Amino acid sequence: MDEMKEKILTVIEKNSKISPHELAIVLGENEEEVAKAVAEMEADETICGYHTIINWDKTNRDRVVALIEVCVTPQRIRGFDHLAERIYNFPEVDSVYLMSGTYDFCIMLEGKTLREVSAFIAEKLSTLESVTSTATHFVLKKYKDHGTVMVHREKGERQPIVP
């Protein structure tokens, strides 16, 4: 990957709303070349999508976000990929990561209630043939999400100094 494309990715990762014109100015590059590079990275799926980070705590929408640790027995020949695909195809699932350490997959999902999340785990996830165990953690509050601080101090409020 060339240097310009890496610079583009660095900028749009933090601000996906930036226009090709503004991006070209920031990078000191030709706007047409920048637009062409972005289109190429979208076509080859280097850029997989554009997302907005929303602080749902400031809305009336009730949601429960869960992080689920999943231990599995990898399938012969297919390994982890086939099982990951089965998991990420569930509409409730937001993210699936293959992990190192004490569990194999980390799954992030959201539901309207604890009962909805529990039903997903009991009826869909834990019934998959390779799943040997799960551990569920519920997000109580988001302080920072994808590099964006979700809580802000009042102006003039000072941070305590700790020796």
Short mmCIF file of C-alpha atoms in Angstrom, two decimals:
data_model
loop_
_atom_site.label_atom_id
_atom_site.label_comp_id
_atom_site.label_asym_id
_atom_site.label_seq_id
_atom_site.Cartn_x
_atom_site.Cartn_y
_atom_site.Cartn_z
CA MET A 1 0.00 0.00 0.00
CA ASP A 2 1.36 3.38 -0.89
CA GLU A 3 2.02 6.19 1.57
CA MET A 4 -0.86 8.40 0.38
CA LYS A 5 -3.41 5.64 0.97
CA GLU A 6 -2.11 5.05 4.49
CA LYS A 7 -2.37 8.79 5.20
CA ILE A 8 -5.95 8.79 3.87
CA LEU A 9 -6.89 5.87 6.12
CA THR A 10 -5.37 7.58 9.15
CA VAL A 11 -7.44 10.72 8.56
CA ILE A 12 -10.77 9.11 7.68
CA GLU A 13 -10.53 6.67 10.58
CA LYS A 14 -10.98 9.68 12.88
CA ASN A 15 -13.36 11.67 10.64
CA SER A 16 -15.27 9.74 8.00
CA LYS A 17 -17.35 12.84 7.15
CA ILE A 18 -14.37 14.68 5.68
CA SER A 19 -14.97 15.53 2.02
CA PRO A 20 -12.47 14.54 -0.69
CA HIS A 21 -11.74 18.25 -1.15
CA GLU A 22 -10.92 18.75 2.55
CA LEU A 23 -8.98 15.49 2.65
CA ALA A 24 -6.82 16.60 -0.29
CA ILE A 25 -6.07 19.90 1.47
CA VAL A 26 -5.14 18.16 4.75
CA LEU A 27 -2.83 15.74 2.93
CA GLY A 28 -1.45 18.27 0.46
CA GLU A 29 -2.49 16.03 -2.43
CA ASN A 30 -4.51 16.41 -5.65
CA GLU A 31 -8.27 16.02 -5.00
CA GLU A 32 -8.81 13.71 -7.98
CA GLU A 33 -5.97 11.42 -6.85
CA VAL A 34 -7.38 11.32 -3.31
CA ALA A 35 -10.89 10.49 -4.59
CA LYS A 36 -9.45 7.78 -6.86
CA ALA A 37 -7.45 6.25 -3.97
CA VAL A 38 -10.54 6.21 -1.71
CA ALA A 39 -12.61 4.56 -4.46
CA GLU A 40 -9.91 1.90 -4.97
CA MET A 41 -9.79 1.16 -1.23
CA GLU A 42 -13.59 0.88 -1.11
CA ALA A 43 -13.53 -1.48 -4.11
CA ASP A 44 -10.87 -3.77 -2.62
CA GLU A 45 -12.58 -3.60 0.80
CA THR A 46 -9.68 -1.95 2.59
CA ILE A 47 -12.37 0.57 3.56
CA CYS A 48 -15.23 -1.65 4.74
CA GLY A 49 -17.76 1.00 5.76
CA TYR A 50 -18.37 4.32 7.45
CA HIS A 51 -19.83 4.56 10.94
CA THR A 52 -21.16 7.21 13.27
CA ILE A 53 -20.43 6.98 16.98
CA ILE A 54 -23.59 7.75 18.95
CA ASN A 55 -23.90 8.34 22.66
CA TRP A 56 -27.14 6.38 23.16
CA ASP A 57 -27.23 7.43 26.83
CA LYS A 58 -28.40 10.85 25.58
CA THR A 59 -31.44 9.36 23.87
CA ASN A 60 -34.61 7.61 25.05
CA ARG A 61 -33.61 4.33 23.45
CA ASP A 62 -33.18 1.47 25.90
CA ARG A 63 -30.36 -0.87 25.00
CA VAL A 64 -28.18 -3.46 26.62
CA VAL A 65 -24.68 -3.99 25.25
CA ALA A 66 -22.98 -7.28 26.03
CA LEU A 67 -19.46 -8.62 25.56
CA ILE A 68 -19.47 -12.40 25.39
CA GLU A 69 -16.40 -14.56 25.80
CA VAL A 70 -16.83 -17.78 23.85
CA CYS A 71 -14.73 -20.93 24.09
CA VAL A 72 -15.01 -23.34 21.18
CA THR A 73 -13.56 -26.52 19.78
CA PRO A 74 -12.21 -25.62 16.32
CA GLN A 75 -13.69 -27.68 13.52
CA ARG A 76 -11.45 -30.04 11.60
CA ILE A 77 -10.22 -28.52 8.34
CA ARG A 78 -12.40 -25.39 8.73
CA GLY A 79 -10.74 -24.09 11.91
CA PHE A 80 -12.25 -20.99 13.49
CA ASP A 81 -13.38 -19.21 10.31
CA HIS A 82 -16.49 -21.28 9.62
CA LEU A 83 -17.77 -20.87 13.17
CA ALA A 84 -16.97 -17.15 13.16
CA GLU A 85 -19.04 -16.80 9.99
CA ARG A 86 -22.01 -18.57 11.59
CA ILE A 87 -21.77 -16.24 14.58
CA TYR A 88 -21.34 -12.96 12.68
CA ASN A 89 -24.33 -13.78 10.46
CA PHE A 90 -26.70 -13.50 13.44
CA PRO A 91 -28.33 -10.04 13.13
CA GLU A 92 -27.91 -9.36 16.86
CA VAL A 93 -24.12 -9.60 16.63
CA ASP A 94 -22.23 -6.34 16.12
CA SER A 95 -18.64 -7.61 16.28
CA VAL A 96 -16.73 -10.91 16.39
CA TYR A 97 -13.03 -11.14 17.21
CA LEU A 98 -10.75 -14.18 17.33
CA MET A 99 -8.74 -13.81 20.54
CA SER A 100 -5.60 -15.13 22.11
CA GLY A 101 -5.74 -16.11 25.77
CA THR A 102 -8.33 -17.92 27.82
CA TYR A 103 -11.20 -17.76 25.34
CA ASP A 104 -11.46 -18.00 21.56
CA PHE A 105 -13.99 -15.41 20.43
CA CYS A 106 -15.08 -12.07 21.78
CA ILE A 107 -18.57 -11.15 20.62
CA MET A 108 -20.20 -7.76 21.02
CA LEU A 109 -23.94 -7.50 20.65
CA GLU A 110 -26.84 -5.37 21.71
CA GLY A 111 -30.41 -6.07 22.68
CA LYS A 112 -33.36 -4.18 24.11
CA THR A 113 -33.30 -6.07 27.41
CA LEU A 114 -31.16 -8.48 29.43
CA ARG A 115 -33.75 -11.14 28.65
CA GLU A 116 -33.28 -10.60 24.89
CA VAL A 117 -29.51 -10.97 25.20
CA SER A 118 -29.92 -14.04 27.43
CA ALA A 119 -32.28 -15.63 24.91
CA PHE A 120 -29.75 -15.09 22.11
CA ILE A 121 -27.03 -16.80 24.16
CA ALA A 122 -29.23 -19.69 25.32
CA GLU A 123 -31.09 -20.35 22.08
CA LYS A 124 -28.64 -19.43 19.33
CA LEU A 125 -25.05 -19.09 20.48
CA SER A 126 -24.62 -21.86 23.04
CA THR A 127 -26.45 -24.35 20.83
CA LEU A 128 -23.79 -24.18 18.11
CA GLU A 129 -22.03 -27.55 18.06
CA SER A 130 -18.50 -26.23 18.61
CA VAL A 131 -19.30 -23.83 21.48
CA THR A 132 -18.08 -25.29 24.79
CA SER A 133 -18.70 -22.32 27.12
CA THR A 134 -19.63 -18.66 27.29
CA ALA A 135 -19.16 -15.84 29.80
CA THR A 136 -21.23 -12.68 29.42
CA HIS A 137 -20.31 -9.19 30.57
CA PHE A 138 -22.71 -6.25 30.31
CA VAL A 139 -21.50 -2.74 29.50
CA LEU A 140 -22.61 -0.42 32.29
CA LYS A 141 -21.24 2.83 30.90
CA LYS A 142 -19.12 3.84 27.92
CA TYR A 143 -16.37 6.33 28.66
CA LYS A 144 -14.56 6.09 25.33
CA ASP A 145 -15.64 4.33 22.15
CA HIS A 146 -13.52 3.94 19.00
CA GLY A 147 -11.20 6.72 20.17
CA THR A 148 -14.04 9.13 20.99
CA VAL A 149 -14.56 10.26 24.59
CA MET A 150 -18.23 9.75 25.47
CA VAL A 151 -18.32 11.72 28.74
CA HIS A 152 -17.23 15.29 29.19
CA ARG A 153 -16.42 17.29 32.26
CA GLU A 154 -18.10 20.60 32.86
CA LYS A 155 -15.97 23.55 31.86
CA GLY A 156 -13.98 24.79 34.80
CA GLU A 157 -14.10 21.41 36.53
CA ARG A 158 -10.53 20.49 37.32
CA GLN A 159 -9.06 17.05 37.22
CA PRO A 160 -7.71 16.00 40.62
CA ILE A 161 -3.96 15.73 40.94
CA VAL A 162 -2.84 12.40 42.34
CA PRO A 163 0.70 12.08 43.71
#
